[in-house]
C-alpha cells in the first residue's frame, strides 16, 4: 500500500470538515447496516443453538466468535485495503459481501448440524468443536461487519475533531441495531421464520450497498494524506494506556450485560421478548452515549475518558442497587394485565431504570477513546481499527469470563463488585498522567466512594430468584435452605412453614414435596414404563428435581437411563 506524504495545514483543515454535508446520508446508511447486523445476530444465535446446543457455554462460544470476527475485520482491513480506494465503494462492497455470506450461512448451518451431531463430544473437545462450527459460519460475515467503520474512517482526519464525526456514525449504527433487534424479536421471528428474517436483512444490505455506490459516483474522494508509518510509530506505543482502558471498558460492558441479562430475565421471564428488550435498551444507551461522547471528544482530552470510567463505577453500583433493592419490590402484580403488551411496557421501564445510565457511559467511551488516541499524521482507518479491536477483545474476554468463570465461581453479587473495581482501575490508567495535583483530590475522593460502593453491593433477594416476576404475589414463601448460581441457572431450595420443600430454578418452581406435585412427577415415570412391553432404556429431557428420573429405578427391566437438559 502506498504511503502518502504529510498534508499541509490547509488540507488538514479541509479534512476535518468535508464530511459534514454528507453526514445525514451516511447516518442513514449506517442505520441500515446496524439494523441488518442485529437481525443476523439474533437469527444466527438461534440457528447455531439448534446445531450446537443452547447452554451458557454454547452461547459464550457463539458470542465470542461473533465478536472475534468483527475484531479481525477492524484490524485487518486498513492493512490490506489501500487508502486510495473510495471509502464508500469499499463500504458498499462490504455490505454486499455481508448479505451474500448471510444467505450462505442460512443453508450452511443445517449441513454442519448433521456433521456436529455425528462427532459431538463432551468436555473441552465438545467446546472446541462448537467453536469450530461457529467460526466456519460466523467469521466471514462478521469479519466484513467489523471492517465497515474503519473503511469509512478514512474519509476523516485522525484528529479529535475529525474522529468525533465517527462517533455520530457509530451512534447511527447502534440506532439501526436497536430497530433491528426489536424488528427481529417482536415481528420477523414471531410472524415469519429465520429464513424470511435473513432475506429481509440481506435486502437491507443490498439497498445500503446500492446507495453507497451511487453516492460514491457523485462525491469525489481524495485520500487524506498521512505521515509515514515510521514517523508516528512512537506515538502508537504511547497510546497503550488508551487501548488498555477501552479494552477494560469493553470487558466491563459485556460482563455487565451477561450479569444483568441473567438477573433481569429471572425477574421478568426468560423469553425471546425479554432478551430483545434488554438488548434494545442497552443499545439505546450506547447510541445516546456515542452521540454525547462525540461532542465531548472534540477536546481530545484523556481526562474525559478517565472521568467517564469513574462515572461508570457509580452507574454499575446503581444498577446493582436497582436489581437488588428497588425493582424486586415494585408493587406490580403481573396477573392483573389483560394483555402481554402491558407487561412489556413495565419490563422496558425496569430495564431503562437499571441499565440505561451505564449503557450511555459505555457508548461515550468509544468516541472519547478515539479522540484520546488520535494524533495528526495517523491513518484514521488504522486508528479506528486498533481502538475497535481493543474494545472488542475486552468484550470477548468479558462475555466468556463472566458467564463461564466469575458467576459460577463468586456469584452475581461479587461479579458486580469486580466490575466496579475494573472501572476504577481503567479510570486511574487515564487520570494518572492527565490531571493536576489539585484534581487528584477529586480523583482520590471518587475512588474512595467507589470502594464504599463495592462494599455496599447487595445480593438479589432470594424470592426474586425463586419466584421471578410473581414474587410479590406469594403469601407463604417460607425460608431459603440453599442458594446457588451455575453457568446456566440460579437455584433456590426453600421450605414452607408447613414443612413442604420447593425447588426453584431461575424464577420458576420446578418441583416440590407437595403431595399433588409428587404424584405428578412419579406418574410421568411410571406410566411410560408400565405401558411399554419391555423397556430397556429411558431418555429424560429435563432433570428438574430428579423425581421422575428416580421413578424408573424401581422398574428392574430398565437397564439404562439417559438425562439431557438441552
Coordinates of C-alpha atoms in Angstrom, one line a residue:
X1 CA 0.0 0.0 0.0
X2 CA 1.4 3.4 -0.9
X3 CA 2.2 5.9 1.8
X4 CA 1.3 9.5 1.0
X5 CA 3.2 12.4 2.3
X6 CA 2.2 14.6 5.3
X7 CA -0.5 17.0 4.4
X8 CA -0.4 20.8 4.6
X9 CA -2.3 22.7 7.3
X10 CA -4.9 23.8 4.7
X11 CA -5.5 20.2 3.7
X12 CA -5.8 19.2 7.3
X13 CA -8.4 21.8 7.9
X14 CA -10.4 20.7 5.0
X15 CA -10.2 17.1 6.1
X16 CA -11.9 17.8 9.4
X17 CA -15.0 19.4 7.9
X18 CA -15.6 17.9 4.4
X19 CA -17.8 15.1 5.9
X20 CA -20.4 17.5 7.2
X21 CA -22.6 17.8 4.1
X22 CA -22.9 14.0 3.7
X23 CA -23.4 13.2 7.3
X24 CA -27.2 12.7 7.1
X25 CA -26.9 10.2 4.2
X26 CA -24.0 8.4 5.8
X27 CA -26.1 8.2 9.0
X28 CA -28.9 6.5 7.1
X29 CA -26.5 4.0 5.6
X30 CA -25.1 3.1 8.9
X31 CA -28.6 2.9 10.4
X32 CA -29.5 0.3 7.7
X33 CA -26.2 -1.5 8.3
X34 CA -26.8 -1.8 12.0
X35 CA -30.4 -2.9 11.6
X36 CA -29.3 -5.8 9.3
X37 CA -26.4 -6.8 11.6
X38 CA -28.7 -7.2 14.7
X39 CA -31.3 -9.2 12.7
X40 CA -28.4 -11.5 11.7
X41 CA -27.1 -11.8 15.2
X42 CA -30.5 -12.9 16.6
X43 CA -31.1 -15.3 13.7
X44 CA -27.6 -16.8 13.8
X45 CA -27.6 -17.3 17.5
X46 CA -30.9 -19.2 17.2
X47 CA -29.7 -21.2 14.2
X48 CA -26.4 -22.2 15.9
X49 CA -28.1 -23.1 19.1
X50 CA -30.1 -25.7 17.2
X51 CA -26.8 -27.0 15.9
X52 CA -24.5 -27.0 18.9
X53 CA -26.9 -26.6 21.9
X54 CA -28.4 -23.7 23.9
X55 CA -26.3 -24.0 27.1
X56 CA -24.4 -21.0 28.5
X57 CA -21.1 -22.5 27.2
X58 CA -22.5 -22.6 23.7
X59 CA -23.7 -19.0 23.9
X60 CA -20.4 -17.9 25.2
X61 CA -18.6 -19.6 22.4
X62 CA -21.0 -18.2 19.8
X63 CA -20.8 -14.6 21.1
X64 CA -17.0 -14.8 21.4
X65 CA -16.7 -16.0 17.8
X66 CA -19.1 -13.3 16.6
X67 CA -17.1 -10.5 18.2
X68 CA -13.8 -12.1 17.2
X69 CA -14.8 -11.8 13.6
X70 CA -15.6 -8.1 14.0
X71 CA -12.3 -7.6 15.8
X72 CA -10.3 -9.2 12.9
X73 CA -12.2 -7.2 10.3
X74 CA -11.5 -3.9 12.1
X75 CA -7.8 -4.7 12.4
X76 CA -7.0 -6.2 9.0
X77 CA -9.0 -4.1 6.6
X78 CA -6.7 -1.0 6.9
X79 CA -3.7 -3.2 6.4
X80 CA -4.9 -4.9 3.2
X81 CA -7.1 -2.3 1.5
X82 CA -5.4 0.7 0.0
X83 CA -6.4 4.1 1.3
X84 CA -6.6 5.2 -2.4
X85 CA -9.9 3.4 -2.9
X86 CA -13.0 5.4 -2.3
X87 CA -14.3 4.6 1.2
X88 CA -17.9 4.5 0.0
X89 CA -17.1 1.9 -2.7
X90 CA -15.2 -0.2 -0.1
X91 CA -18.2 0.1 2.3
X92 CA -20.6 -0.9 -0.5
X93 CA -18.6 -4.0 -1.3
X94 CA -18.5 -4.9 2.4
X95 CA -22.3 -4.6 2.6
X96 CA -22.8 -6.8 -0.5
X97 CA -20.5 -9.4 1.0
X98 CA -22.3 -9.5 4.3
X99 CA -25.6 -10.1 2.5
X100 CA -24.2 -12.9 0.4
X101 CA -22.5 -14.6 3.3
X102 CA -25.6 -14.3 5.4
X103 CA -27.6 -16.3 2.9
X104 CA -24.8 -18.9 2.6
X105 CA -24.9 -19.3 6.4
X106 CA -28.6 -19.9 6.3
X107 CA -28.0 -23.1 4.1
X108 CA -24.6 -24.0 5.6
X109 CA -25.7 -24.4 9.3
X110 CA -28.2 -27.3 8.6
X111 CA -25.3 -29.2 6.8
X112 CA -22.9 -28.6 9.7
X113 CA -25.7 -29.6 12.1
X114 CA -25.6 -33.2 10.9
X115 CA -21.7 -33.2 10.9
X116 CA -21.6 -31.9 14.5
X117 CA -24.2 -34.4 15.7
X118 CA -22.0 -37.2 14.3
X119 CA -18.8 -36.1 16.0
X120 CA -20.0 -34.2 19.1
X121 CA -18.0 -34.8 22.3
X122 CA -18.2 -33.7 26.0
X123 CA -15.8 -31.6 27.9
X124 CA -13.1 -29.5 26.2
X125 CA -13.4 -31.4 22.9
X126 CA -17.0 -30.5 22.8
X127 CA -16.4 -26.8 23.4
X128 CA -13.6 -26.8 20.8
X129 CA -16.0 -28.4 18.2
X130 CA -18.7 -25.8 18.9
X131 CA -16.1 -23.1 18.4
X132 CA -15.0 -24.6 15.1
X133 CA -18.6 -24.8 13.8
X134 CA -19.3 -21.2 15.0
X135 CA -16.1 -20.0 13.3
X136 CA -16.9 -21.6 10.0
X137 CA -20.3 -20.0 10.0
X138 CA -19.8 -16.6 11.6
X139 CA -16.2 -15.4 10.8
X140 CA -16.7 -14.5 7.2
X141 CA -19.7 -12.2 7.6
X142 CA -18.7 -10.7 10.9
X143 CA -15.2 -10.0 9.5
X144 CA -16.9 -7.8 6.9
X145 CA -19.1 -6.2 9.6
X146 CA -16.1 -5.2 11.7
X147 CA -14.4 -3.7 8.6
X148 CA -17.1 -1.2 7.8
X149 CA -16.3 1.5 10.3
X150 CA -12.5 1.6 9.6
X151 CA -13.4 1.7 5.9
X152 CA -15.4 4.9 6.3
X153 CA -12.9 6.3 8.8
X154 CA -10.5 7.0 6.0
X155 CA -12.8 9.9 5.0
X156 CA -11.8 11.8 8.1
X157 CA -8.6 13.1 9.5
X158 CA -7.1 11.4 12.6
X159 CA -7.6 14.4 14.9
X160 CA -10.1 14.7 17.8
X161 CA -12.2 17.0 15.7
X162 CA -12.1 14.6 12.8
X163 CA -12.8 11.3 14.6
X164 CA -15.6 12.9 16.5
X165 CA -17.7 12.6 13.3
X166 CA -17.2 8.8 13.5
X167 CA -18.9 8.8 16.9
X168 CA -22.1 10.0 15.2
X169 CA -21.9 7.3 12.6
X170 CA -21.3 4.7 15.3
X171 CA -24.3 6.1 17.1
X172 CA -26.4 5.8 13.9
X173 CA -25.2 2.2 13.5
X174 CA -26.4 1.5 17.1
X175 CA -29.7 3.2 16.4
X176 CA -30.3 0.9 13.5
X177 CA -29.2 -2.1 15.7
X178 CA -32.0 -1.1 18.2
X179 CA -34.6 -1.2 15.5
X180 CA -33.2 -4.5 14.0
X181 CA -33.2 -6.1 17.5
X182 CA -36.9 -5.2 18.1
X183 CA -37.9 -5.8 14.5
X184 CA -36.5 -9.3 14.6
X185 CA -37.6 -10.3 18.1
X186 CA -41.1 -8.9 18.0
X187 CA -42.1 -9.2 14.4
X188 CA -39.9 -11.2 11.9
X189 CA -39.4 -14.2 14.1
X190 CA -42.8 -14.0 15.6
X191 CA -44.8 -13.8 12.4
X192 CA -42.4 -15.5 9.9
X193 CA -39.3 -17.6 10.3
X194 CA -35.5 -17.4 10.3
X195 CA -35.3 -17.7 6.6
X196 CA -37.6 -14.7 6.0
X197 CA -35.7 -12.7 8.6
X198 CA -32.4 -13.4 6.8
X199 CA -33.7 -12.4 3.4
X200 CA -35.1 -9.2 4.9
X201 CA -31.7 -8.3 6.4
X202 CA -29.9 -9.2 3.2
X203 CA -32.2 -6.9 1.2
X204 CA -31.3 -4.1 3.6
X205 CA -27.6 -4.8 2.9
X206 CA -28.2 -4.7 -0.8
X207 CA -30.1 -1.4 -0.6
X208 CA -27.4 0.2 1.5
X209 CA -24.7 -1.0 -1.0
X210 CA -26.6 0.4 -3.9
X211 CA -26.9 3.9 -2.3
X212 CA -23.3 3.8 -1.3
X213 CA -22.2 3.1 -4.8
X214 CA -24.5 5.9 -6.2
X215 CA -23.1 8.3 -3.6
X216 CA -19.6 7.4 -4.4
X217 CA -20.1 8.3 -8.1
X218 CA -21.3 11.8 -7.1
X219 CA -18.9 12.6 -4.3
X220 CA -15.2 13.0 -5.2
X221 CA -12.7 11.5 -2.9
X222 CA -9.1 12.5 -2.3
X223 CA -7.2 10.4 0.2
X224 CA -6.3 12.3 3.4
X225 CA -2.6 12.3 3.5
X226 CA -0.9 10.6 6.4
X227 CA 2.6 10.5 7.8
X228 CA 4.8 7.6 7.0
X229 CA 4.3 4.6 9.4
X230 CA 7.7 5.0 11.0
X231 CA 7.2 8.7 11.8
X232 CA 4.3 8.0 14.2
X233 CA 5.3 4.6 15.5
X234 CA 6.5 6.1 18.8
X235 CA 3.1 7.8 19.2
X236 CA 1.3 4.4 18.7
X237 CA 3.4 2.9 21.5
X238 CA 2.4 5.9 23.7
X239 CA -1.3 5.0 23.2
X240 CA -1.2 1.7 25.0
X241 CA -2.9 3.1 28.1
X242 CA -5.8 4.3 25.9
X243 CA -6.2 0.9 24.2
X244 CA -6.0 -0.9 27.6
X245 CA -8.6 1.4 29.1
X246 CA -11.1 0.9 26.2
X247 CA -10.4 -2.9 26.4
X248 CA -11.3 -2.9 30.1
X249 CA -14.3 -0.8 29.3
X250 CA -15.4 -3.4 26.7
X251 CA -14.8 -6.2 29.2
X252 CA -17.0 -4.5 31.8
X253 CA -19.7 -3.7 29.3
X254 CA -20.2 -7.3 28.1
X255 CA -19.6 -8.7 31.6
X256 CA -22.3 -6.4 33.0
X257 CA -24.7 -7.3 30.1
X258 CA -24.2 -11.0 30.9
X259 CA -24.9 -10.5 34.6
X260 CA -27.8 -8.0 34.2
X261 CA -29.5 -10.0 31.4
X262 CA -29.3 -13.1 33.6
X263 CA -30.9 -11.3 36.6
X264 CA -33.5 -9.4 34.7
X265 CA -34.6 -12.4 32.7
X266 CA -35.1 -14.2 36.0
X267 CA -37.3 -11.3 37.3
X268 CA -39.3 -10.7 34.1
X269 CA -39.2 -14.1 32.3
X270 CA -36.5 -15.8 30.1
X271 CA -38.2 -15.3 26.7
X272 CA -37.0 -14.0 23.4
X273 CA -39.0 -10.9 24.0
X274 CA -37.2 -10.2 27.3
X275 CA -33.8 -10.7 25.6
X276 CA -34.9 -8.3 22.8
X277 CA -36.0 -5.7 25.3
X278 CA -32.8 -5.9 27.3
X279 CA -30.6 -5.8 24.2
X280 CA -32.6 -2.9 22.8
X281 CA -32.3 -0.8 26.0
X282 CA -28.6 -1.5 26.1
X283 CA -28.1 -0.4 22.5
X284 CA -30.2 2.7 23.0
X285 CA -27.9 3.7 25.8
X286 CA -24.8 3.0 23.6
X287 CA -26.3 5.1 20.8
X288 CA -27.1 8.1 23.1
X289 CA -23.7 7.9 24.8
X290 CA -21.9 7.7 21.5
X291 CA -23.6 10.9 20.3
X292 CA -22.8 12.7 23.6
X293 CA -19.2 11.3 23.6
X294 CA -18.7 12.6 20.0
X295 CA -19.4 16.1 21.2
X296 CA -17.2 15.8 24.2
X297 CA -14.4 14.1 22.1
X298 CA -13.6 17.3 20.2
X299 CA -11.4 18.5 23.1
X300 CA -9.4 15.3 22.7
X301 CA -8.8 15.1 26.5
X302 CA -7.6 11.8 28.1
X303 CA -9.0 13.0 31.3
X304 CA -12.5 13.0 29.8
X305 CA -12.1 9.2 29.1
X306 CA -10.9 8.7 32.7
X307 CA -13.7 10.6 34.3
X308 CA -16.2 8.6 32.2
X309 CA -14.8 5.4 33.6
X310 CA -15.1 6.7 37.1
X311 CA -18.7 7.6 36.4
X312 CA -19.2 4.1 35.2
X313 CA -18.2 2.7 38.6
X314 CA -21.1 4.7 40.1
X315 CA -23.5 3.7 37.4
X316 CA -22.7 0.0 37.8
X317 CA -23.3 0.3 41.6
X318 CA -26.6 2.0 40.7
X319 CA -27.6 -1.0 38.5
X320 CA -26.7 -3.4 41.3
X321 CA -28.9 -1.4 43.7
X322 CA -31.8 -1.3 41.3
X323 CA -31.6 -5.0 40.7
X324 CA -31.4 -6.0 44.4
X325 CA -33.2 -3.3 46.4
X326 CA -35.5 -1.5 44.0
X327 CA -37.0 -3.4 41.1
X328 CA -37.9 -6.6 43.0
X329 CA -40.1 -4.6 45.4
X330 CA -42.0 -2.6 42.8
X331 CA -45.7 -3.0 43.7
X332 CA -46.7 -4.7 40.5
X333 CA -48.9 -7.7 40.0
X334 CA -48.3 -9.2 36.5
X335 CA -51.5 -11.2 36.8
X336 CA -53.6 -8.1 36.5
X337 CA -52.5 -7.3 33.0
X338 CA -55.2 -8.0 30.3
X339 CA -52.5 -8.1 27.6
X340 CA -48.8 -9.1 27.5
X341 CA -48.1 -5.7 26.0
X342 CA -48.8 -4.0 29.3
X343 CA -46.2 -6.2 31.0
X344 CA -43.7 -5.5 28.1
X345 CA -44.1 -1.8 28.8
X346 CA -43.3 -2.3 32.5
X347 CA -40.4 -4.5 31.5
X348 CA -39.0 -1.8 29.3
X349 CA -39.2 0.7 32.2
X350 CA -37.4 -1.7 34.5
X351 CA -34.6 -2.2 32.0
X352 CA -34.3 1.5 31.5
X353 CA -34.2 2.2 35.2
X354 CA -31.4 -0.3 35.8
X355 CA -29.0 -0.3 32.9
X356 CA -29.5 2.8 30.8
X357 CA -27.1 5.1 32.8
X358 CA -24.2 2.6 32.4
X359 CA -25.0 1.9 28.7
X360 CA -24.8 5.7 28.0
X361 CA -21.4 5.9 29.6
X362 CA -20.1 2.9 27.7
X363 CA -21.4 4.4 24.5
X364 CA -19.5 7.6 25.2
X365 CA -16.3 5.7 26.0
X366 CA -15.6 4.7 22.4
X367 CA -15.5 8.2 20.7
X368 CA -13.7 9.5 23.8
X369 CA -11.1 6.8 23.3
X370 CA -10.8 7.6 19.6
X371 CA -10.1 11.2 20.4
X372 CA -7.7 10.4 23.2
X373 CA -5.6 8.2 20.8
X374 CA -5.9 10.4 17.8
X375 CA -2.9 12.5 16.5
X376 CA -2.2 14.2 13.2
X377 CA -0.5 12.0 10.7
X378 CA -2.2 8.8 11.8
X379 CA -4.0 6.6 9.3
X380 CA -7.6 7.1 10.5
X381 CA -8.6 3.6 9.4
X382 CA -5.8 2.0 11.5
X383 CA -6.7 4.3 14.4
X384 CA -10.3 3.2 14.4
X385 CA -9.3 -0.4 13.7
X386 CA -7.0 -0.6 16.7
X387 CA -9.4 1.1 19.1
X388 CA -12.3 -1.0 17.9
X389 CA -10.2 -4.2 18.1
X390 CA -9.1 -3.4 21.7
X391 CA -12.7 -2.7 22.8
X392 CA -13.9 -5.9 21.1
X393 CA -11.1 -8.1 22.6
X394 CA -12.1 -6.8 26.0
X395 CA -15.8 -7.6 25.2
X396 CA -14.9 -11.2 24.2
X397 CA -13.0 -11.7 27.4
X398 CA -15.8 -10.2 29.4
X399 CA -18.6 -12.2 27.9
X400 CA -16.7 -15.5 28.3
X401 CA -15.1 -14.8 31.7
X402 CA -18.3 -13.6 33.5
X403 CA -20.6 -16.2 32.0
X404 CA -18.3 -19.2 32.4
X405 CA -16.0 -18.3 35.3
X406 CA -17.0 -15.5 37.6
X407 CA -20.7 -16.0 38.0
X408 CA -20.4 -19.8 38.9
X409 CA -17.3 -19.1 41.0
X410 CA -18.2 -16.0 43.0
X411 CA -21.8 -15.3 42.1
X412 CA -23.6 -12.2 40.6
X413 CA -23.1 -10.0 43.7
X414 CA -19.3 -10.3 43.8
X415 CA -19.1 -10.2 40.0
X416 CA -20.7 -6.8 40.1
X417 CA -18.1 -5.8 42.7
X418 CA -15.4 -6.9 40.3
X419 CA -17.0 -4.7 37.5
X420 CA -16.8 -1.6 39.7
X421 CA -13.2 -2.3 40.6
X422 CA -12.2 -2.8 37.0
X423 CA -13.9 0.5 36.1
X424 CA -11.9 2.3 38.8
X425 CA -8.7 0.7 37.5
X426 CA -9.4 1.8 33.9
X427 CA -10.1 5.3 35.1
X428 CA -6.9 5.6 37.0
X429 CA -5.0 4.4 33.9
X430 CA -6.2 7.6 32.1
X431 CA -6.2 10.0 35.0
X432 CA -2.7 9.3 36.5
X433 CA -1.0 11.4 33.8
X434 CA -3.7 13.8 32.7
X435 CA -4.9 15.6 35.9
X436 CA -3.3 18.3 38.0
X437 CA -2.3 17.9 41.6
X438 CA -5.5 19.7 42.8
X439 CA -7.6 17.4 40.6
X440 CA -6.1 14.4 42.3
X441 CA -8.0 15.3 45.4
X442 CA -11.3 14.8 43.5
X443 CA -9.9 11.6 42.0
X444 CA -8.9 10.2 45.4
X445 CA -12.4 11.1 46.8
X446 CA -14.2 9.5 43.9
X447 CA -12.0 6.3 44.3
X448 CA -12.9 6.2 48.0
X449 CA -16.6 6.5 47.2
X450 CA -16.2 3.7 44.6
X451 CA -14.7 1.4 47.3
X452 CA -17.6 2.1 49.6
X453 CA -20.0 1.3 46.7
X454 CA -18.2 -2.0 46.2
X455 CA -18.8 -3.0 49.8
X456 CA -22.5 -1.8 49.6
X457 CA -23.5 -4.0 46.7
X458 CA -26.3 -6.2 47.9
X459 CA -27.4 -9.7 47.0
X460 CA -30.6 -10.1 44.9
X461 CA -33.4 -11.3 47.3
X462 CA -33.9 -15.0 47.2
X463 CA -37.6 -14.6 46.4
X464 CA -36.8 -12.8 43.2
X465 CA -34.6 -15.7 42.1
X466 CA -37.1 -18.2 43.3
X467 CA -40.4 -16.7 42.1
X468 CA -39.4 -14.2 39.5
X469 CA -41.9 -11.6 38.5
X470 CA -44.6 -13.2 40.8
X471 CA -42.5 -12.6 43.9
X472 CA -44.9 -10.1 45.4
X473 CA -47.9 -12.3 44.8
X474 CA -46.5 -15.1 47.1
X475 CA -48.1 -15.0 50.5
X476 CA -46.3 -18.0 52.2
X477 CA -42.8 -18.2 50.9
X478 CA -41.1 -19.8 53.9
X479 CA -37.3 -19.6 54.2
X480 CA -34.4 -20.5 51.9
X481 CA -32.4 -23.6 52.6
X482 CA -29.9 -23.4 49.7
X483 CA -28.9 -20.9 47.1
X484 CA -26.5 -21.4 44.2
X485 CA -25.5 -20.0 40.8
X486 CA -24.2 -22.0 37.9
X487 CA -23.3 -21.3 34.4
X488 CA -26.8 -21.9 33.1
X489 CA -29.2 -21.3 36.0
X490 CA -29.7 -20.0 39.5
X491 CA -31.1 -22.4 42.0
X492 CA -33.1 -21.9 45.3
X493 CA -34.3 -24.6 47.7
X494 CA -36.9 -23.3 50.1
X495 CA -39.1 -24.7 52.8
X496 CA -42.6 -23.5 53.7
X497 CA -43.6 -23.0 57.3
X498 CA -45.8 -26.1 57.0
X499 CA -42.7 -28.2 56.1
X500 CA -43.0 -28.7 52.3
X501 CA -39.8 -28.2 50.3
X502 CA -39.7 -26.3 47.0
X503 CA -37.1 -26.5 44.3
X504 CA -36.7 -23.2 42.2
X505 CA -34.7 -22.7 39.0
X506 CA -34.3 -19.2 37.6
X507 CA -37.6 -17.8 38.8
X508 CA -39.8 -20.9 38.5
X509 CA -40.8 -23.7 40.8
X510 CA -39.6 -26.9 39.1
X511 CA -40.6 -29.4 41.8
X512 CA -41.8 -29.7 45.4
X513 CA -42.7 -32.2 48.0
X514 CA -46.4 -31.2 47.9
X515 CA -48.5 -34.4 47.6
X516 CA -50.1 -33.3 44.3
X517 CA -46.7 -32.4 42.8
X518 CA -45.0 -35.7 43.9
X519 CA -47.9 -37.7 42.3
X520 CA -47.5 -35.9 39.0
X521 CA -43.7 -36.3 38.9
X522 CA -43.9 -40.1 39.7
X523 CA -46.7 -40.7 37.3
X524 CA -44.7 -39.2 34.5
X525 CA -42.2 -42.0 35.0
X526 CA -44.5 -44.9 35.9
X527 CA -46.9 -44.5 33.0
X528 CA -44.5 -45.0 30.1
X529 CA -42.6 -47.7 31.9
X530 CA -45.8 -49.7 32.5
X531 CA -47.3 -49.1 29.0
X532 CA -44.1 -50.2 27.2
X533 CA -44.0 -54.0 27.0
X534 CA -40.2 -54.4 27.7
X535 CA -38.5 -51.0 28.4
X536 CA -34.7 -51.3 28.3
X537 CA -33.5 -47.7 28.1
X538 CA -35.0 -44.3 29.0
X539 CA -34.4 -40.8 27.7
X540 CA -35.5 -38.0 30.0
X541 CA -35.5 -34.4 28.7
X542 CA -35.0 -32.1 31.7
X543 CA -33.8 -33.1 35.1
X544 CA -35.9 -30.9 37.5
X545 CA -35.6 -32.4 41.0
X546 CA -34.8 -35.9 39.7
X547 CA -38.0 -37.5 41.0
X548 CA -39.2 -38.6 37.6
X549 CA -35.8 -40.0 36.7
X550 CA -35.6 -41.8 40.0
X551 CA -39.0 -43.4 39.4
X552 CA -37.5 -45.6 36.7
X553 CA -35.1 -47.2 39.2
X554 CA -37.9 -49.3 40.7
X555 CA -38.5 -50.9 37.2
X556 CA -35.9 -53.8 37.1
X557 CA -36.2 -54.2 33.3
X558 CA -34.8 -50.7 32.7
X559 CA -31.1 -51.0 32.1
X560 CA -30.1 -47.5 31.0
X561 CA -31.3 -44.0 32.0
X562 CA -30.1 -41.0 30.0
X563 CA -30.9 -37.5 31.2
X564 CA -30.4 -34.4 29.0
X565 CA -31.1 -30.8 29.8
X566 CA -30.5 -29.4 26.3

